[in-house]
Coordinates of C-alpha atoms and ligand atoms in Angstrom, one line a residue:
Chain A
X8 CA 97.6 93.4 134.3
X9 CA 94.1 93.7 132.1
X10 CA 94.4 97.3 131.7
X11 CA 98.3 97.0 129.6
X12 CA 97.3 97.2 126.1
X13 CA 100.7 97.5 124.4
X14 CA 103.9 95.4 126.0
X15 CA 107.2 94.9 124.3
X16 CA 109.7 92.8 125.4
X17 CA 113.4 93.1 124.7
X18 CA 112.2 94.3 120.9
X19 CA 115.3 94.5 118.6
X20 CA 115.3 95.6 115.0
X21 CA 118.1 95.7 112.2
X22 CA 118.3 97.0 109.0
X23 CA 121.0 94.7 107.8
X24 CA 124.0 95.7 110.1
X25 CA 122.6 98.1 111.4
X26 CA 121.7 97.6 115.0
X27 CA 118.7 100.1 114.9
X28 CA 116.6 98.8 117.8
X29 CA 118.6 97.6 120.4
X30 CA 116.2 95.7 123.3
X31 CA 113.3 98.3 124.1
X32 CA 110.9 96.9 127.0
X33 CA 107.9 98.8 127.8
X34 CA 104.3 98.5 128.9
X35 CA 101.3 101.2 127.7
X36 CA 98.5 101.2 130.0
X37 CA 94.6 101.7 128.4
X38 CA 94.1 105.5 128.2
X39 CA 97.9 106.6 128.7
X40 CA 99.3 110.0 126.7
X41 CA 102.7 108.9 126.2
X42 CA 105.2 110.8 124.4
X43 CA 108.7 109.8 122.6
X44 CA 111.1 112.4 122.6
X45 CA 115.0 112.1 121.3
X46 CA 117.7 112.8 118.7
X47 CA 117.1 112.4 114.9
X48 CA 118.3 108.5 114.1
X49 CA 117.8 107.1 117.3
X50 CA 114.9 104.7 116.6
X51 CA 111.6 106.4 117.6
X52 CA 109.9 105.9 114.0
X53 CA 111.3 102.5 113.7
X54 CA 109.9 101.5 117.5
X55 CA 106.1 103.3 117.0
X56 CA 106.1 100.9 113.2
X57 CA 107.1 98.2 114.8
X58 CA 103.9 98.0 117.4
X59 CA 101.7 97.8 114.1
X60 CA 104.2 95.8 112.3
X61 CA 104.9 98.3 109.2
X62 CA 108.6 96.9 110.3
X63 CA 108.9 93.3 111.4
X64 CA 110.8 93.3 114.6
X65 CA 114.4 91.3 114.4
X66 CA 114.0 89.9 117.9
X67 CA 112.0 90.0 120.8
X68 CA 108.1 90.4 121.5
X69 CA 105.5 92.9 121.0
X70 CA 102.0 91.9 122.5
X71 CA 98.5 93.6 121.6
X72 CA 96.2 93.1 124.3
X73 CA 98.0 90.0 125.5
X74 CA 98.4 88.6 122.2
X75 CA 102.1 88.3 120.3
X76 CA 101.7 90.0 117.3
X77 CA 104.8 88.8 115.8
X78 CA 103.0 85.6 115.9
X79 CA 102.5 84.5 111.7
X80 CA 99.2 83.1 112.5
X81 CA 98.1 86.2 113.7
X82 CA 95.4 88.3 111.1
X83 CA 97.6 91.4 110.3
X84 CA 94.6 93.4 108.6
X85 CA 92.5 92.5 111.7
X86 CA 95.1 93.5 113.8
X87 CA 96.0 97.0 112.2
X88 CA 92.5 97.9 112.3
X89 CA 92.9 98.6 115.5
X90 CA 96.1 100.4 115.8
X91 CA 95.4 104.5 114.0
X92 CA 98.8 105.7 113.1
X93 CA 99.6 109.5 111.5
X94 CA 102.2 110.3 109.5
X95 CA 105.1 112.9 109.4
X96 CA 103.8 113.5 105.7
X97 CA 100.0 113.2 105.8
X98 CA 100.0 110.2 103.6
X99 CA 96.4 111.1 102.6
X100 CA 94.8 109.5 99.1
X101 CA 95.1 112.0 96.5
X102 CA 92.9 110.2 93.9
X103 CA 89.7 110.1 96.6
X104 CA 87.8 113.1 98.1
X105 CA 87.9 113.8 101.4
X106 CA 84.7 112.2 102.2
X107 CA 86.3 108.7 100.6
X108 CA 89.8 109.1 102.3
X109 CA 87.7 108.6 105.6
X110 CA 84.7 105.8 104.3
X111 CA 87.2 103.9 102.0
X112 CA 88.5 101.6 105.1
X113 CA 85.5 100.9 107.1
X114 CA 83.2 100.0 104.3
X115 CA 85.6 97.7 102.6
X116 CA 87.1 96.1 105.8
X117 CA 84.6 96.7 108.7
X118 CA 81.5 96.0 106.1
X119 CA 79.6 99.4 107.4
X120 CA 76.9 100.2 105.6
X121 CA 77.6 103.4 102.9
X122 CA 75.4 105.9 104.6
X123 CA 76.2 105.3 107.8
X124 CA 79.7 105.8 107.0
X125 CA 79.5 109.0 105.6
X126 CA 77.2 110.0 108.8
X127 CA 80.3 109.1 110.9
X128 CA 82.6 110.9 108.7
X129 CA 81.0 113.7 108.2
X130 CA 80.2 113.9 112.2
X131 CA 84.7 113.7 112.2
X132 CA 85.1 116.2 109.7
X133 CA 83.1 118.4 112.1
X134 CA 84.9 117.8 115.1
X135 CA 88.0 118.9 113.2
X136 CA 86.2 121.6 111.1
X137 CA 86.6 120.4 107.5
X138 CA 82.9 119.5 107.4
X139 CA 83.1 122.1 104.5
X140 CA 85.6 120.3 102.6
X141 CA 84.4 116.7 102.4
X142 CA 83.5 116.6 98.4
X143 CA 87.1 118.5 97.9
X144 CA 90.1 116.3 96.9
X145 CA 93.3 116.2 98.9
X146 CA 95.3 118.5 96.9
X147 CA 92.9 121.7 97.3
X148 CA 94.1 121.3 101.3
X149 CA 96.6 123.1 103.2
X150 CA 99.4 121.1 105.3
X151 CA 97.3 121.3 108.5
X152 CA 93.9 120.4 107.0
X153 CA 95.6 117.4 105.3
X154 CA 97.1 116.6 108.5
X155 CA 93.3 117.0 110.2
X156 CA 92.1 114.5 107.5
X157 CA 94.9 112.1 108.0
X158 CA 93.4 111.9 111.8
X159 CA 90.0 111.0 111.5
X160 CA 90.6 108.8 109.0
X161 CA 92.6 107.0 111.1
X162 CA 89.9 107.5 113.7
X163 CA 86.8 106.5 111.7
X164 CA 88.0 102.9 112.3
X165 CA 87.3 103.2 116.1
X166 CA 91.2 102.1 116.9
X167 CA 92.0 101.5 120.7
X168 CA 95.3 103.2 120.4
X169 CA 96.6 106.3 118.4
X170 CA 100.5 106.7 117.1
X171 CA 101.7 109.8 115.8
X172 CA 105.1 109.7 114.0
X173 CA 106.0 113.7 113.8
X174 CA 102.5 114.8 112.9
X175 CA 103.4 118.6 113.1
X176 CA 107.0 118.1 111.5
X177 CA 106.3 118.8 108.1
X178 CA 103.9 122.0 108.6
X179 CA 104.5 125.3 108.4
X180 CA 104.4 126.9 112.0
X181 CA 101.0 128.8 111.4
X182 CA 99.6 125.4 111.0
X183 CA 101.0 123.7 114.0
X184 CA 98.5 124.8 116.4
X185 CA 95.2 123.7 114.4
X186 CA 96.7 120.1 114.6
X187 CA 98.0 120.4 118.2
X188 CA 94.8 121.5 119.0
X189 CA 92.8 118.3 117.6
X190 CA 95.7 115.7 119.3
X191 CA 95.1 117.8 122.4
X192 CA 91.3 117.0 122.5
X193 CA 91.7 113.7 121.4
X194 CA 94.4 113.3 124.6
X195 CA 91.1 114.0 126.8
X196 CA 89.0 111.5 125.1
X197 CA 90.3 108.2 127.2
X198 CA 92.3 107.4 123.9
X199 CA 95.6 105.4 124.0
X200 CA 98.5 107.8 122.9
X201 CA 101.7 107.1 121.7
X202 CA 103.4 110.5 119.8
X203 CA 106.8 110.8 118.9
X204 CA 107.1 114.7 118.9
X205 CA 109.4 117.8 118.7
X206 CA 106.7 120.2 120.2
X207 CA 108.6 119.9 123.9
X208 CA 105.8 122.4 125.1
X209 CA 103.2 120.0 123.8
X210 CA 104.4 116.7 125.1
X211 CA 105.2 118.4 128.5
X212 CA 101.5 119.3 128.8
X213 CA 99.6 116.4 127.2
X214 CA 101.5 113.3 128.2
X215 CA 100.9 111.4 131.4
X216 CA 104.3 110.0 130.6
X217 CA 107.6 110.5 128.4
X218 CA 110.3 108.0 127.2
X219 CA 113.6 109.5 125.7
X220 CA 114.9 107.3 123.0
X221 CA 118.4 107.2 122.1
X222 CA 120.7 104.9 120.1
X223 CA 118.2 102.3 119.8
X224 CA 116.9 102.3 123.7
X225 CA 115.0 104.0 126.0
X226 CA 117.6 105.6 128.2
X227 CA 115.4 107.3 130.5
X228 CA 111.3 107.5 131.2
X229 CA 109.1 109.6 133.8
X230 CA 106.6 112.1 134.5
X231 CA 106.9 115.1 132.1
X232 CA 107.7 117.3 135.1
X233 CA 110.6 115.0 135.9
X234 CA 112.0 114.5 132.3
X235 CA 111.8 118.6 131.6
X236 CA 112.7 119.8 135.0
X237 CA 115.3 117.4 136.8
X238 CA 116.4 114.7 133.7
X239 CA 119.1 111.7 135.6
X240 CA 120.9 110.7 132.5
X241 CA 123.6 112.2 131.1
X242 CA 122.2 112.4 127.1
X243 CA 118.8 113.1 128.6
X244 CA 120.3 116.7 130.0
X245 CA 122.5 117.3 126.6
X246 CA 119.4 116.4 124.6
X247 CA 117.2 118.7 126.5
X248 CA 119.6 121.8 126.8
X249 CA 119.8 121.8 123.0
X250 CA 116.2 121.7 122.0
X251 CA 114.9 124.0 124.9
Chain B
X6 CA 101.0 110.4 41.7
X7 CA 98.4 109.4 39.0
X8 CA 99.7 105.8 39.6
X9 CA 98.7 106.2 43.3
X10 CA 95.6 108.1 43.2
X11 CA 94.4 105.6 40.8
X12 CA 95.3 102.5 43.2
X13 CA 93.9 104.5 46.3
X14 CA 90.4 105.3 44.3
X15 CA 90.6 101.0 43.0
X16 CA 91.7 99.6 46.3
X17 CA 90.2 101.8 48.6
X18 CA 88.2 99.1 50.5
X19 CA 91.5 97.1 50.3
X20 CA 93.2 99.4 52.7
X21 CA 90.0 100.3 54.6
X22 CA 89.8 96.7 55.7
X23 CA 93.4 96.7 55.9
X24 CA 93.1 99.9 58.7
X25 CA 90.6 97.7 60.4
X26 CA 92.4 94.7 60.8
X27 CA 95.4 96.8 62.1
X28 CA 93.3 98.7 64.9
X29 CA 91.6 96.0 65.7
X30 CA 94.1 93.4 65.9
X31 CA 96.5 96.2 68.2
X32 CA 93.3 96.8 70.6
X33 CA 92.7 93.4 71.3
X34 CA 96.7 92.9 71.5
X35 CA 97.2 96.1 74.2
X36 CA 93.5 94.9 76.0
X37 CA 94.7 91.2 76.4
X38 CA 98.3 92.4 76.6
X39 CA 97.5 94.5 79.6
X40 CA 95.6 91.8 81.7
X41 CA 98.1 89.0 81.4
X42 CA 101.0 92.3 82.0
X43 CA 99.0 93.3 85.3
X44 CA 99.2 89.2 86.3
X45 CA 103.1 89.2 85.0
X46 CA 103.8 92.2 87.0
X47 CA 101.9 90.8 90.1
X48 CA 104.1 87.6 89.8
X49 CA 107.3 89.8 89.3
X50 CA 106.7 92.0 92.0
X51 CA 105.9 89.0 94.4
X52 CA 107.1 87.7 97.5
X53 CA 107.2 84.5 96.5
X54 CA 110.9 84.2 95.1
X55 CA 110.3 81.3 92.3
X56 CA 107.3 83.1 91.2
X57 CA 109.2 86.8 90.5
X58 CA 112.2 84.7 88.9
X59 CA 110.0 82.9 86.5
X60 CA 108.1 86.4 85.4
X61 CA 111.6 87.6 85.2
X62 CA 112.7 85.3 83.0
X63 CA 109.6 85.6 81.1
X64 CA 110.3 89.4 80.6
X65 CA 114.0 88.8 79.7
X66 CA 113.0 86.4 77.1
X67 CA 110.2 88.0 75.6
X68 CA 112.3 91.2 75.1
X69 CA 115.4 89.4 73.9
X70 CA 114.3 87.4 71.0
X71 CA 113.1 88.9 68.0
X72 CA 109.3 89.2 67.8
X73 CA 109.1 88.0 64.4
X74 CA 111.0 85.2 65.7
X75 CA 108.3 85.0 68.5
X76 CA 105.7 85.1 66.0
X77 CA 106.9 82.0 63.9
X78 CA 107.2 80.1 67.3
X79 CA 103.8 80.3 67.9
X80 CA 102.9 80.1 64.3
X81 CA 104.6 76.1 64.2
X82 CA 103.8 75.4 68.1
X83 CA 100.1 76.0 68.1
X84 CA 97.6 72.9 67.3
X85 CA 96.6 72.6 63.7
X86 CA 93.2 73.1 64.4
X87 CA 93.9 76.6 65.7
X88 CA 93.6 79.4 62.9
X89 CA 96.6 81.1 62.2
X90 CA 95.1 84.7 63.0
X91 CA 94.6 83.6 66.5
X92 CA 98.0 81.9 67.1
X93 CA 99.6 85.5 65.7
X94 CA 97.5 87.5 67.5
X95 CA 98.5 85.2 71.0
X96 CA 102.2 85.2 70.5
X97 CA 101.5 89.2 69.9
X98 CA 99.5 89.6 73.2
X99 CA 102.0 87.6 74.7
X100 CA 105.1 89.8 74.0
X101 CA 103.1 93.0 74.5
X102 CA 102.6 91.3 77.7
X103 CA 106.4 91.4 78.6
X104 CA 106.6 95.3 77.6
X105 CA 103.3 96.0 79.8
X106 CA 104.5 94.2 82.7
X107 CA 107.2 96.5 83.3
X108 CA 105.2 99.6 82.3
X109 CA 102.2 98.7 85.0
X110 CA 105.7 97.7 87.8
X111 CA 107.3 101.0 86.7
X112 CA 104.0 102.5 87.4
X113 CA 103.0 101.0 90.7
X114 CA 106.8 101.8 92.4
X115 CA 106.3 105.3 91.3
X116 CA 103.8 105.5 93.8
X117 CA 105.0 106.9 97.2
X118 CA 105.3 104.4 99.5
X119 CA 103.8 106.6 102.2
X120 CA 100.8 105.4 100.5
X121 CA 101.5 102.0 100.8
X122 CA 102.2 102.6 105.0
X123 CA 99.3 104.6 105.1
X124 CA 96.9 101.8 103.5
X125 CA 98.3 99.1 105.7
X126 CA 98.2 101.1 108.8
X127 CA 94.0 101.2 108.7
X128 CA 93.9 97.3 108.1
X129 CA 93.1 97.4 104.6
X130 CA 93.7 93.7 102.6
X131 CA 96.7 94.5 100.1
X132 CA 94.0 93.3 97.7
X133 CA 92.1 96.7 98.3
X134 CA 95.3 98.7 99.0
X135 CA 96.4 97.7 95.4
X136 CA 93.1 98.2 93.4
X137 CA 91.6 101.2 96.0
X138 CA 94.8 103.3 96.4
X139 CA 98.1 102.2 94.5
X140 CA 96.4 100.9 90.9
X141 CA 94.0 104.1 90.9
X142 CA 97.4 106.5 91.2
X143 CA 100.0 104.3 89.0
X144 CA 97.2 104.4 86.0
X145 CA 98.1 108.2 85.7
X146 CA 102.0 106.7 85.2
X147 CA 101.0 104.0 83.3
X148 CA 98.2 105.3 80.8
X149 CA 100.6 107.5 78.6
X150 CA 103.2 104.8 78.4
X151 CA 100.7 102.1 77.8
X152 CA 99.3 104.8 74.8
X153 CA 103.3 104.4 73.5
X154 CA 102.8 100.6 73.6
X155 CA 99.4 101.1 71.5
X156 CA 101.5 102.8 69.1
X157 CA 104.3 101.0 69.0
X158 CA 101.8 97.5 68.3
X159 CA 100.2 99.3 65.9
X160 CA 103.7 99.4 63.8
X161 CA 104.7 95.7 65.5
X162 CA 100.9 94.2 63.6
X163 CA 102.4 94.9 60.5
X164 CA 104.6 91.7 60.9
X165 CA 102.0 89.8 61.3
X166 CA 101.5 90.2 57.8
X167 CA 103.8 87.6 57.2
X168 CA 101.2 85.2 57.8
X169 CA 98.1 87.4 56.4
X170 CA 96.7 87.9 59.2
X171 CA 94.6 90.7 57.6
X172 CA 96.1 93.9 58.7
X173 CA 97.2 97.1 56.4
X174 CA 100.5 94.8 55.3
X175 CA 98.7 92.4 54.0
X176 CA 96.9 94.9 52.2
X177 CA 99.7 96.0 50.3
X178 CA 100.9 92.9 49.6
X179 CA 97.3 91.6 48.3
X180 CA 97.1 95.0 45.9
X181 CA 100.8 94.1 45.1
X182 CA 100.3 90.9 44.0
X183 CA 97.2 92.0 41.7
X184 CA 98.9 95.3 40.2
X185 CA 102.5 94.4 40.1
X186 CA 102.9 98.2 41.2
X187 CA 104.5 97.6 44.6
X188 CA 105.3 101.2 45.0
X189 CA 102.2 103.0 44.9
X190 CA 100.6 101.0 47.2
X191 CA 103.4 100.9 49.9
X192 CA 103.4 104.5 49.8
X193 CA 99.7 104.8 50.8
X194 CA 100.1 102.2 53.6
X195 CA 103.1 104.0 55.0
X196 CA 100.5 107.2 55.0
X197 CA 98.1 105.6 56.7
X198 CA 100.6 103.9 59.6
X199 CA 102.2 108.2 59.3
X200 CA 98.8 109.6 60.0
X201 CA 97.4 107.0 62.8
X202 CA 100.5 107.2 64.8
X203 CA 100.9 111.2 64.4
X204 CA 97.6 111.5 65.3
X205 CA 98.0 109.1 68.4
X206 CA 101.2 110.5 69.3
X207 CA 99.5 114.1 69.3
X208 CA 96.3 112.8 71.5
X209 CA 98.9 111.1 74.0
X210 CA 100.4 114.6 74.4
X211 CA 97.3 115.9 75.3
X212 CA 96.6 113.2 78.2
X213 CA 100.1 113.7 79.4
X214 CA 99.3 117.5 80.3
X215 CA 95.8 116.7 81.3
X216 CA 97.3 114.2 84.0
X217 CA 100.2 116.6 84.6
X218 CA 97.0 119.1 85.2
X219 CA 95.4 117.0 87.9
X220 CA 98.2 116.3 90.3
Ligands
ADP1 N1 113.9 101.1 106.1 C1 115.1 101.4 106.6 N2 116.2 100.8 106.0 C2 117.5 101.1 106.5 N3 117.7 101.9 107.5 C3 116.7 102.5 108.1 C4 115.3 102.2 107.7 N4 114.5 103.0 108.5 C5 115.3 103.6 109.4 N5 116.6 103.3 109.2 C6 117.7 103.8 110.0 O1 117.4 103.6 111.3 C7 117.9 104.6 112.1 C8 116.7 105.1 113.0 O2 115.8 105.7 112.2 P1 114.4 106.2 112.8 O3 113.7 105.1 113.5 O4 113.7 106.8 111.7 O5 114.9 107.3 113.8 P2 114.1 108.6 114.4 O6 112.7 108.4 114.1 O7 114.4 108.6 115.9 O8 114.7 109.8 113.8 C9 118.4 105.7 111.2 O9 119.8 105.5 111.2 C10 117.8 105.3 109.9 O10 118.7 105.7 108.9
MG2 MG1 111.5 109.6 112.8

């Protein structure tokens, strides 16, 4: 049981009326690649902000690391810190340099000293290859180096687990690859994965497992080989045959 | 013209301390009036329901009465002991306050709320997320309309000379009083308030492209 790290139970979220989440149940293991495929509307941003509460879940339980995180005792901050999550559209701070996107959080929250978060930022930016751009600000970056940034920023606070909401969505193709390319190596680092993703070539080679979400559930889950080569349920098969 | 030349070269320290009064009484008014704005628009933009209702009807009140009206308020309400520059110069902050208030909230829900999701997703304290990320981004919203405000106080002083408070009004009414030429003397105040504003206005349009510029 020790080595679950994410567990929801029956987790339901509306937006008013709307009957968004409908009773999702799943378990992430320590060091699982899992990716979220499915139709546009059908819940997948809403379920990935829900495990780090951007969206309060209606009903139903999410535990951390055996600890219900819808609980109101619980220290959000404290709690996020440990979650990374990237964004469809880079969400970067455009009023810090590059260098201060990544240093900002762990200075102020995690009380690192200045110099040696610069060290471990800077050792980041050269994992990803923007050790060049670190005194630049945001908006002398293309999509894909943004995109980079938005990363190891999220991974300068040491998180246990990674989401990625449609990190490649908003790039133009050329710049696809370079940030494929950095989730791919972070897939073989032991990290905790959980991408939602239209790259069906991607997810089909990185993930140790895939869950399809549709209308609010997860209507079918498995090996990648067994999702993209013999899908059981019905709006699995349509989904598949349209985006392959 | 002669009259006026003649007043300008008599009076001139007049309307010099006149100009003085009215810049500094507007700084102090837009300073003051932009820290007790930030805490109104904190309170507005709260969770805490009573607390955004009673900024609310702060703001509603504040821009619904008359500020002259405001200004006697304060004027009759404050403590004898207080001098009347200071109670004018309060119930001024305190209406500038209302304006700011929704300047600075205008300002901060201008900023993307990608932003917002972004900060809260690496664990920072919404105290950081709101002077680290949001405040640092809604300035370049809220500096050319809090410029505006600056102008538009510098006009809203000249009430105050109701009281004598000290500003360029009071000038004129001080040269009026000892000349019996109001003209003259209202026409060299009105170039003064002309020449600060245009001059403002004209620096305000420079900081509007600069920020425009930066983005
Ligand atoms: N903040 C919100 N308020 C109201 N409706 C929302 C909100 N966020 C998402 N929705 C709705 O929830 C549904 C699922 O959205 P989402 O989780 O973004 O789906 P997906 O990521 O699979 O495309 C959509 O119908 C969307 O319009
Ligand atoms: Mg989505």
């Amino acid at each position: 049981m020790t080595d679950i790290i994410i567990r929801t139970e029956g987790l339901k979220k509306n937006f008013g009326d709307l009957e968004v989440l409908k009773g999702i149940d799943v378990s992430i293991r320590r060091g699982e690649v899992v990716s979220i495929i499915g139709p546009s509307g059908g819940g997948k941003s809403t379920f990935l902000r829900c495990l780090n509460l951007l969206e309060q879940p209606t009903a139903g339980k999410v535990f951390f690391k055996e600890q219900d995180i819808t609980d109101k005792k619980m220290d959000t901050c404290k709690f996020r810190q440990q979650i990374g999550m990237v964004f469809q559209n880079f969400n970067v701070f455009p009023n810090m340099t590059v260098l201060e996107n990544i240093t900002l959080t762990p200075i102020l929250e995690k009380k690192v000293p200045k110099a040696q978060a610069e060290e471990e930022a800077m050792a980041l930016l050269k994992r990803v290859g923007l050790e060049d751009k670190a005194n630049e600000y945001p908006r002398k970056l293309s999509g894909g180096q943004k995109q980079r940034l938005a990363i190891v920023r999220a991974l300068a606070m040491q998180p246990d687990v990674m989401l990625f909401d449609e990190p490649t969505s908003a790039l133009d193709p050329e710049m696809v690859k370079e940030v494929l390319n950095v989730i791919t190596e972070l897939t073989k680092s032991g990290m905790t994965i959980l991408i939602v993703t239209h790259e069906m070539g991607f997810a089909r080679e990185v993930s140790d497992r895939v869950l399809f979400i549709c209308d609010g559930i997860i209507k079918e889950e498995g090996r990648p080989e067994q999702i993209f080569t013999c899908p059981r349920d019905p709006s699995t098969i349509k989904f598949l045959s349209m985006v392959l | 013209m002669d009259k006026i030349l003649k007043i300008l070269i008599k009076y001139y320290p007049v309307f010099l301390e006149g100009l003085w009064g009215t810049l500094w009484v507007s700084a102090v008014v837009v300073a003051l009036g932009s820290v007790l704005g930030l805490l109104i628009a904190t309170f507005r933009m709260s969770k805490v329901k009573p607390l955004s209702w009673l900024a609310d009807a702060y703001i509603e009140v504040l821009r619904g009465t008359p500020v002259l009206l405001q200004l006697y308020v304060f004027y009759f309400a404050m403590p004898d002991n207080v001098p009347e520059a200071v109670s004018i110069i309060v119930a001024l902050v305190v209406n500038a306050s209302a304006y700011i208030s929704e300047i600075i909230r205008a300002g901060i829900g201008a900023v993307d709320k990608g932003q917002w999701e972004a900060a809260k997703s690496l664990g920072l304290s919404n105290k950081n997320i709101m002077s680290r990320v949001i405040l640092p981004q809604a300035t370049k919203n809220i500096l050319p309309a809090l410029c505006n405000e600056f102008i538009t106080t510098i006009k809203g002083t000249s009430l105050a000379s109701v009281f004598f408070v000290g500003e360029l009004m009071t000038s004129f009414k001080t040269i009026q009083s000892a000349t019996f030429l109001p003209l003259p003397a209202l026409i060299i105040v009105g170039m003064i308030y002309f020449t600060l504003n245009f001059v403002l206005s004209r620096l305000l349009r420079v900081l509007e492209r600069r920020l425009a510029v930066s983005d």
